[in-house]
Coordinates of C-alpha atoms in Angstrom, one line a residue:
M1376 CA 16.2 -18.0 -21.3
S1377 CA 19.7 -19.5 -22.4
Y1378 CA 20.8 -22.4 -21.4
L1379 CA 24.4 -23.8 -22.6
P1380 CA 25.4 -25.5 -26.1
D1381 CA 24.3 -28.7 -26.3
S1382 CA 27.3 -31.4 -26.9
D1383 CA 26.7 -34.9 -28.5
S1384 CA 24.5 -36.0 -25.5
D1385 CA 21.5 -33.8 -24.8
D1386 CA 21.5 -35.4 -21.3
E1387 CA 25.1 -34.9 -21.4
M1388 CA 26.3 -33.0 -17.9
P1389 CA 29.0 -29.6 -18.8
P1390 CA 32.4 -29.8 -16.8
G1391 CA 31.9 -29.0 -13.5
W1392 CA 28.0 -29.8 -13.0
T1393 CA 26.6 -32.9 -10.5
E1394 CA 23.4 -34.6 -9.9
Q1395 CA 21.3 -35.1 -6.8
V1396 CA 17.9 -36.3 -5.8
T1397 CA 15.5 -34.4 -3.7
E1398 CA 13.0 -35.6 -1.0
E1399 CA 10.2 -35.6 -3.4
G1400 CA 11.9 -37.7 -6.0
I1401 CA 12.7 -34.1 -8.2
V1402 CA 16.6 -34.5 -9.8
L1403 CA 18.5 -31.5 -8.6
F1404 CA 21.5 -29.5 -11.1
R1405 CA 24.2 -27.9 -9.0
N1406 CA 27.0 -25.8 -10.6
N1407 CA 29.9 -26.9 -8.1
Q1408 CA 31.7 -24.3 -9.4
T1409 CA 28.9 -21.3 -7.8
Q1410 CA 27.7 -23.9 -5.4
A1411 CA 24.2 -23.0 -7.4
T1412 CA 21.4 -25.1 -7.6
Q1413 CA 18.4 -25.6 -10.1
W1414 CA 15.8 -27.7 -11.4
T1415 CA 16.2 -27.5 -14.7
H1416 CA 19.3 -29.5 -16.9
P1417 CA 21.9 -26.7 -17.6
R1418 CA 21.6 -27.8 -21.2
T1419 CA 18.2 -28.6 -22.2
G1420 CA 16.2 -27.3 -19.3
R1421 CA 13.5 -29.7 -18.8
T1422 CA 12.7 -31.4 -14.7
K1423 CA 13.8 -34.6 -14.4
R1424 CA 11.8 -36.8 -11.5
I1425 CA 13.4 -40.3 -10.1
S1426 CA 11.0 -43.2 -9.8
S1427 CA 10.8 -43.9 -5.6
D1428 CA 11.9 -47.4 -5.2
L1429 CA 15.7 -48.2 -5.8
P1430 CA 16.6 -50.6 -8.5
I1431 CA 17.2 -54.7 -7.2
G1432 CA 19.8 -55.0 -5.3
W1433 CA 20.9 -51.8 -4.0
R1434 CA 19.9 -50.0 -0.6
M1435 CA 20.1 -47.2 1.2
S1436 CA 21.3 -45.7 4.1
Y1437 CA 22.5 -42.0 6.2
D1438 CA 26.1 -41.7 6.1
E1439 CA 26.4 -39.4 9.2
K1440 CA 30.5 -38.1 8.3
S1441 CA 29.3 -37.2 5.1
Q1442 CA 25.8 -36.3 6.1
C1443 CA 24.5 -37.3 3.3
N1444 CA 22.7 -40.7 1.5
A1445 CA 25.4 -43.8 0.7
F1446 CA 23.9 -46.6 -2.1
F1447 CA 25.1 -49.9 -1.6
N1448 CA 25.1 -52.4 -4.3
T1449 CA 24.8 -56.0 -2.5
E1450 CA 26.3 -57.8 -5.9
T1451 CA 29.3 -55.8 -6.2
K1452 CA 29.9 -55.4 -2.5
Q1453 CA 29.9 -51.6 -3.1
T1454 CA 28.9 -47.9 -1.3
T1455 CA 28.0 -44.6 -3.7
F1456 CA 27.0 -41.2 -2.9
V1457 CA 25.4 -41.5 -6.3
D1458 CA 21.6 -42.7 -6.6
P1459 CA 21.9 -44.6 -8.9
R1460 CA 17.7 -44.3 -9.6
L1461 CA 19.1 -41.1 -11.5
A1462 CA 20.5 -43.5 -14.5
F1463 CA 16.5 -43.7 -14.9
A1464 CA 15.1 -40.4 -14.6
V1465 CA 13.0 -39.5 -17.1
E1466 CA 11.7 -36.3 -17.8
E1467 CA 8.4 -34.5 -17.0
P1468 CA 6.3 -32.0 -18.4
P1469 CA 6.0 -28.0 -17.0
R1470 CA 3.6 -28.5 -13.9
T1471 CA 0.4 -26.5 -14.9
I1472 CA -2.0 -24.1 -12.7
S1473 CA -4.8 -26.7 -13.8
Q1474 CA -3.1 -29.4 -11.6
V1475 CA -3.7 -27.3 -8.8
R1476 CA -6.7 -28.2 -6.9
Q1477 CA -8.3 -26.2 -4.0
R1478 CA -8.1 -27.2 -1.1
F1479 CA -9.3 -23.9 0.7
D1480 CA -10.9 -20.3 0.0
G1481 CA -11.1 -16.8 2.9
S1482 CA -13.1 -18.8 5.8
S1483 CA -9.9 -20.6 6.3
T1484 CA -7.5 -19.9 8.5
A1485 CA -3.4 -19.7 8.7
L1486 CA -3.6 -22.6 11.5
Q1487 CA -5.7 -24.1 9.1
V1488 CA -4.1 -24.3 6.4
L1489 CA -0.5 -25.4 8.5
H1490 CA -2.7 -28.8 10.1
G1491 CA 0.1 -31.6 10.4
K1492 CA 3.3 -29.5 8.8
N1493 CA 6.1 -30.1 10.5
L1494 CA 8.6 -27.3 10.0
H1495 CA 11.0 -27.8 12.8
G1496 CA 14.1 -27.0 11.1
H1497 CA 12.9 -24.2 8.2
V1498 CA 13.7 -20.4 8.5
A1499 CA 11.1 -17.7 8.0
V1500 CA 12.1 -14.0 7.5
I1501 CA 9.0 -11.8 7.8
T1502 CA 8.5 -8.3 7.4
G1503 CA 6.6 -6.2 9.8
A1504 CA 5.5 -9.2 11.8
S1505 CA 5.8 -7.5 15.0
S1506 CA 1.9 -6.5 14.1
G1507 CA -1.0 -7.3 11.9
I1508 CA -0.8 -10.4 9.8
G1509 CA 2.8 -11.0 9.6
Y1510 CA 2.2 -11.5 13.4
E1511 CA -0.3 -13.4 12.8
T1512 CA 1.5 -15.1 10.1
A1513 CA 5.0 -15.3 12.6
R1514 CA 2.3 -17.0 14.8
S1515 CA 1.2 -20.0 12.6
L1516 CA 4.5 -20.2 11.3
A1517 CA 6.3 -20.1 14.6
F1518 CA 3.9 -22.9 16.2
H1519 CA 4.5 -25.1 13.7
G1520 CA 8.0 -25.3 14.2
C1521 CA 9.2 -22.7 11.9
E1522 CA 12.8 -20.3 12.9
V1523 CA 11.4 -17.0 12.8
I1524 CA 13.2 -14.4 11.9
F1525 CA 10.7 -11.0 13.2
A1526 CA 12.5 -8.5 10.3
C1527 CA 11.1 -4.8 12.7
R1528 CA 12.1 -1.2 12.6
S1529 CA 11.1 -1.8 16.7
K1530 CA 12.9 -4.3 19.3
S1531 CA 10.6 -3.2 22.1
S1532 CA 7.2 -3.7 20.1
T1533 CA 9.0 -6.6 18.4
E1534 CA 10.3 -8.5 21.5
E1535 CA 7.1 -7.6 23.0
A1536 CA 5.9 -9.8 20.4
M1537 CA 7.5 -12.1 20.1
E1538 CA 6.7 -13.2 24.2
R1539 CA 3.1 -12.5 23.6
I1540 CA 3.9 -16.0 21.2
A1541 CA 6.4 -17.7 23.8
Q1542 CA 3.7 -17.2 26.2
E1543 CA 1.3 -19.3 24.4
R1544 CA 3.0 -21.8 23.3
P1545 CA 6.9 -21.9 25.1
A1546 CA 8.2 -24.5 23.5
T1547 CA 8.5 -21.2 20.2
R1548 CA 10.7 -19.3 22.9
N1549 CA 13.8 -20.3 21.1
R1550 CA 12.8 -20.0 18.1
L1551 CA 11.6 -16.8 17.4
R1552 CA 14.3 -14.0 16.6
F1553 CA 14.5 -9.8 16.3
A1554 CA 16.7 -8.5 13.3
Q1555 CA 16.6 -4.9 13.2
L1556 CA 15.1 -3.3 10.2
D1557 CA 13.7 0.4 8.9
L1558 CA 12.5 -0.1 5.5
T1559 CA 12.5 3.7 5.5
S1560 CA 16.1 4.1 5.8
F1561 CA 18.3 2.6 2.6
K1562 CA 21.5 1.7 5.1
S1563 CA 19.5 0.4 7.2
V1564 CA 18.3 -2.3 4.9
H1565 CA 21.7 -2.4 3.7
F1566 CA 22.8 -3.1 7.5
F1567 CA 20.4 -5.8 7.5
V1568 CA 21.2 -7.7 4.4
D1569 CA 24.4 -8.3 5.7
D1570 CA 24.0 -8.6 9.0
L1571 CA 21.3 -11.7 8.0
K1572 CA 24.1 -13.0 5.6
N1573 CA 26.5 -13.1 8.2
K1574 CA 23.7 -15.2 10.4
I1575 CA 22.6 -17.9 8.7
K1576 CA 22.3 -21.2 5.5
H1577 CA 19.2 -20.7 4.1
I1578 CA 16.0 -18.9 4.2
D1579 CA 13.2 -20.6 3.3
Y1580 CA 10.1 -18.3 3.5
L1581 CA 10.6 -15.7 2.3
I1582 CA 8.0 -13.0 3.1
L1583 CA 7.9 -9.6 1.9
N1584 CA 4.9 -8.1 4.5
A1585 CA 5.3 -5.1 5.6
G1586 CA 3.7 -1.8 3.6
V1587 CA 2.4 1.7 4.7
F1588 CA -1.4 2.9 4.4
A1589 CA -2.9 6.3 4.1
L1590 CA 0.6 8.7 4.6
P1591 CA 0.5 12.6 4.2
Y1592 CA 2.8 13.1 1.9
T1593 CA 6.6 12.0 2.8
V1594 CA 10.2 11.5 2.0
T1595 CA 12.5 8.7 3.6
E1596 CA 15.7 9.8 5.0
D1597 CA 17.3 8.8 1.1
N1598 CA 14.3 11.7 -0.5
I1599 CA 12.1 8.4 -1.9
E1600 CA 8.8 9.1 -1.7
T1601 CA 7.9 7.1 1.6
T1602 CA 5.0 5.0 0.9
F1603 CA 6.6 3.6 -2.9
Q1604 CA 10.2 3.0 -0.9
V1605 CA 8.6 1.1 2.0
S1606 CA 6.6 -1.0 0.1
H1607 CA 8.4 -1.7 -2.9
L1608 CA 12.0 -0.8 -3.5
S1609 CA 13.0 -1.7 0.3
H1610 CA 11.8 -5.1 -0.2
F1611 CA 13.2 -5.4 -3.8
Y1612 CA 16.8 -4.5 -2.8
I1613 CA 16.6 -6.6 0.0
A1614 CA 15.0 -10.1 -1.5
L1615 CA 17.7 -9.4 -4.8
E1616 CA 20.4 -9.3 -2.1
L1617 CA 19.7 -12.6 -0.1
E1618 CA 19.5 -14.1 -3.4
T1619 CA 23.1 -17.1 -1.7
L1620 CA 20.2 -18.0 0.5
F1621 CA 18.0 -18.9 -1.5
D1622 CA 17.5 -22.8 -3.4
H1623 CA 14.8 -25.2 -4.7
K1624 CA 13.3 -24.8 -1.6
T1625 CA 12.9 -21.3 -1.1
R1626 CA 9.3 -19.6 -1.2
I1627 CA 9.1 -15.8 -2.1
V1628 CA 6.1 -14.2 -1.1
T1629 CA 5.1 -10.4 -0.9
L1630 CA 2.0 -9.0 -0.4
S1631 CA 0.2 -6.7 -3.3
S1632 CA -3.7 -5.5 -3.1
E1633 CA -6.6 -5.7 -4.9
S1634 CA -6.4 -2.2 -4.9
H1635 CA -3.5 -2.6 -7.6
R1636 CA -6.1 -2.5 -10.1
F1637 CA -6.8 0.9 -9.8
A1638 CA -3.0 2.2 -9.9
N1639 CA -2.3 5.1 -12.8
L1640 CA 0.8 4.3 -13.5
P1641 CA 2.2 4.2 -17.1
A1642 CA 2.1 1.0 -19.5
D1643 CA 4.6 2.7 -20.9
N1644 CA 7.7 4.5 -20.2
L1645 CA 7.4 4.7 -17.0
T1646 CA 10.1 6.9 -14.7
I1647 CA 11.6 7.6 -11.2
Q1648 CA 8.5 10.6 -10.6
H1649 CA 5.9 8.5 -11.3
L1650 CA 7.5 6.5 -8.5
S1651 CA 8.1 8.8 -6.5
P1652 CA 6.2 11.8 -7.1
P1653 CA 6.8 15.4 -6.2
S1654 CA 4.3 16.6 -3.4
K1655 CA 2.6 18.3 -5.3
K1656 CA 1.9 14.9 -7.6
Y1657 CA 1.3 13.3 -5.0
W1658 CA -1.8 11.8 -3.4
S1659 CA -2.2 9.2 -0.5
M1660 CA -4.5 6.3 -2.2
I1661 CA -3.3 6.3 -5.3
A1662 CA 0.4 6.1 -4.4
Y1663 CA -1.0 2.8 -2.0
N1664 CA -2.4 0.8 -5.5
N1665 CA 0.5 2.1 -7.6
A1666 CA 2.9 0.8 -4.7
K1667 CA 1.2 -3.1 -4.9
L1668 CA 1.3 -2.6 -8.3
C1669 CA 5.1 -2.1 -8.5
N1670 CA 4.8 -6.0 -5.8
L1671 CA 2.9 -7.1 -8.6
L1672 CA 5.1 -6.5 -11.4
F1673 CA 8.6 -7.6 -9.3
T1674 CA 6.5 -10.8 -8.6
F1675 CA 5.7 -11.3 -12.1
E1676 CA 9.8 -9.9 -13.1
L1677 CA 11.5 -12.3 -10.3
A1678 CA 9.3 -14.7 -11.3
K1679 CA 10.2 -15.8 -15.0
R1680 CA 14.6 -14.9 -14.1
W1681 CA 14.0 -17.4 -11.2
K1682 CA 12.5 -20.0 -12.2
H1683 CA 15.5 -22.2 -13.8
R1684 CA 16.4 -22.4 -9.9
G1685 CA 13.7 -23.7 -9.1
I1686 CA 13.0 -20.4 -6.2
C1687 CA 8.8 -19.9 -6.2
V1688 CA 7.6 -16.4 -6.4
F1689 CA 4.3 -15.2 -5.4
S1690 CA 2.0 -12.2 -4.1
V1691 CA -1.3 -12.3 -2.6
H1692 CA -3.9 -10.4 -1.5
P1693 CA -4.8 -11.2 2.3
G1694 CA -7.8 -9.5 1.9
N1695 CA -10.3 -6.6 2.3
M1696 CA -10.0 -3.7 4.4
V1697 CA -8.8 -6.3 7.5
S1698 CA -8.5 -4.8 10.4
T1699 CA -4.8 -3.4 11.2
Q1700 CA -2.3 -0.8 12.1
L1701 CA -2.6 -0.4 8.2
Q1702 CA -5.7 2.5 8.6
R1703 CA -3.6 4.3 11.6
N1704 CA -2.6 7.6 9.8
W1705 CA -5.7 9.2 9.4
W1706 CA -8.9 8.8 11.3
F1707 CA -11.0 8.1 8.8
Y1708 CA -9.7 5.8 7.1
R1709 CA -10.0 4.4 11.6
L1710 CA -13.6 5.0 11.5
L1711 CA -13.7 2.9 8.1
F1712 CA -11.9 0.3 9.3
A1713 CA -14.3 -0.2 12.3
V1714 CA -17.5 -0.2 11.7
V1715 CA -16.5 -2.9 8.1
R1716 CA -14.5 -5.0 11.2
P1717 CA -17.3 -7.6 11.3
F1718 CA -17.3 -7.8 7.8
T1719 CA -14.3 -8.6 7.1
K1720 CA -11.5 -11.1 7.5
S1721 CA -9.7 -11.8 11.1
L1722 CA -6.3 -11.7 11.1
Q1723 CA -6.0 -15.4 10.8
Q1724 CA -8.1 -15.5 8.5
A1725 CA -5.9 -12.6 6.5
A1726 CA -2.6 -14.5 6.8
A1727 CA -4.4 -18.0 5.2
T1728 CA -3.1 -17.0 1.7
T1729 CA 0.2 -16.2 2.4
I1730 CA 0.9 -19.5 4.2
Y1731 CA -1.4 -21.4 1.9
C1732 CA 1.7 -20.0 -1.2
A1733 CA 4.6 -20.1 1.6
T1734 CA 4.1 -24.5 2.9
A1735 CA 1.6 -26.1 -0.1
N1736 CA 3.5 -28.5 -1.1
E1737 CA 1.0 -28.7 -4.5
L1738 CA 2.4 -25.1 -5.2
T1739 CA 6.0 -27.3 -5.7
G1740 CA 7.2 -26.4 -9.5
L1741 CA 4.7 -23.0 -10.2
T1742 CA 5.4 -19.2 -9.7
G1743 CA 4.8 -16.2 -10.5
L1744 CA 1.8 -16.6 -9.4
Y1745 CA -1.0 -14.3 -7.8
F1746 CA -3.5 -16.2 -5.1
N1747 CA -6.7 -14.6 -3.4
N1748 CA -8.5 -16.3 -0.8
C1749 CA -6.1 -18.8 -0.7
Y1750 CA -6.2 -19.6 -4.8
I1751 CA -5.9 -18.3 -7.9
C1752 CA -6.4 -15.6 -8.9
E1753 CA -6.3 -13.7 -12.5
P1754 CA -4.4 -10.3 -12.1
S1755 CA -4.7 -7.0 -13.7
K1756 CA -3.9 -6.9 -17.3
I1757 CA -1.1 -3.7 -16.7
S1758 CA 0.4 -5.6 -14.1
Q1759 CA 0.4 -8.8 -16.5
N1760 CA 2.6 -6.3 -18.8
E1761 CA 6.1 -7.3 -19.4
K1762 CA 7.5 -4.4 -20.7
L1763 CA 5.8 -2.4 -18.1
Q1764 CA 7.5 -5.8 -15.3
Q1765 CA 11.4 -5.0 -16.6
Q1766 CA 10.8 -1.2 -16.7
L1767 CA 10.5 -1.4 -12.8
W1768 CA 13.3 -3.8 -12.3
E1769 CA 15.5 -1.2 -14.8
V1770 CA 14.0 1.5 -12.7
S1771 CA 14.5 0.0 -9.0
Q1772 CA 18.2 -1.1 -9.6
E1773 CA 18.6 2.2 -10.7
M1774 CA 17.5 4.0 -7.7
V1775 CA 19.2 1.3 -5.7
Q1776 CA 22.7 1.6 -7.5
S1777 CA 21.9 5.8 -6.5
L1778 CA 21.2 5.2 -3.4
L1779 CA 24.8 2.8 -2.8
A1780 CA 26.8 5.7 -4.3
K1781 CA 25.2 7.8 -2.2
E1782 CA 26.0 5.6 0.9
K1783 CA 30.0 4.5 0.0
Q1784 CA 30.8 8.8 -0.9
Q1785 CA 29.1 8.8 2.6
A1786 CA 31.6 6.8 4.1
T1787 CA 34.2 7.8 2.4
G1788 CA 33.8 11.0 3.6
D1789 CA 32.9 10.0 7.2
N1790 CA 36.5 7.8 7.5
E1791 CA 38.4 10.8 5.8
I1792 CA 36.7 13.4 8.5
N1793 CA 38.2 10.4 11.0
K1794 CA 41.3 10.2 9.5
T1795 CA 41.6 14.3 9.9
K1796 CA 40.6 13.6 13.9
D1797 CA 42.5 11.3 14.6
F1798 CA 45.4 13.5 13.0
V1799 CA 44.9 16.3 15.6
Y1800 CA 44.7 14.4 19.0

């Protein structure tokens, strides 16, 4: 990360930058030209915090017209929108993992994690929210006031899922929305992203939940191996393209798995063929393991790139062999999951770690961590390989750019055909 050059005063704000204070008392730095916000000072790269008390002689009120706090100096009788506490802001050391106390474990449920929280005004986007862990995640957030966007392929099954939640808690009915998303189609993913950016202004929780497991060898309409495109590549594009809807309040959570420890991706010279192999080199379990490793590699790289903005990025293991629809593709796995079901987590327990990473106050200021059973977990060594993280990022970008070029070429060809038709008629 590079910062703006120093001036005579390290603390001096560059032209076009302003400071403001969040509800938590953290100083937020805003670039008024780009409208981007970040937690770190644009010159020093350090964070600041203010005390909770206003200086003597100052009063604070909410100004309805400007929709922000106004500060009145009782001695000078002047009003300002600049928080006077900023003059006494102090630098604070970076938050560390050791400061996080474990409050929940593998037996905790999502609703227990959310106990006492009011999420009204918050917006969550969840891929694959119509069933399984995604459904329980959406249901739990909605019960606590959050507006939830179900990013799913099937409109009918999603509407049924939303109706079940609404029947259970009628107050949630107006907080549940469907957004068409087929992760096996880059065209669908592209449309989903554009549509979302046109309809909402901010995302508090982006939960990249959807995935597939134990598929026979198949490729998508984009000619990419299905497990990889659904579990990683489409999510990679979604997260990057929705960046304008994120700020320091945003949490991004990807669902990985302990299976990532059994991946076989090379630690060096990663290529498209390793990620989207031909049929003769395909094994469904390895494809799943590799995709879960990609989730972690992406999480760690994204966290580094967006850390200065205060965006928290986490990855989670929901639980072993949780009974969802993930195992539906092969009878053997359906039987195996049915046998072990009494000994595994419920869906409410499986959703707890995702919910914890999305909403826990004590994780503010932390990023790039892997969680299991609602607490920080040490990931595999290969997932912490920074060179591999960068390689996956670069290969993923290359694949996305190729797909965008194909889509543009196809759109140009369709326009030419339509022009010809219009001329003939």
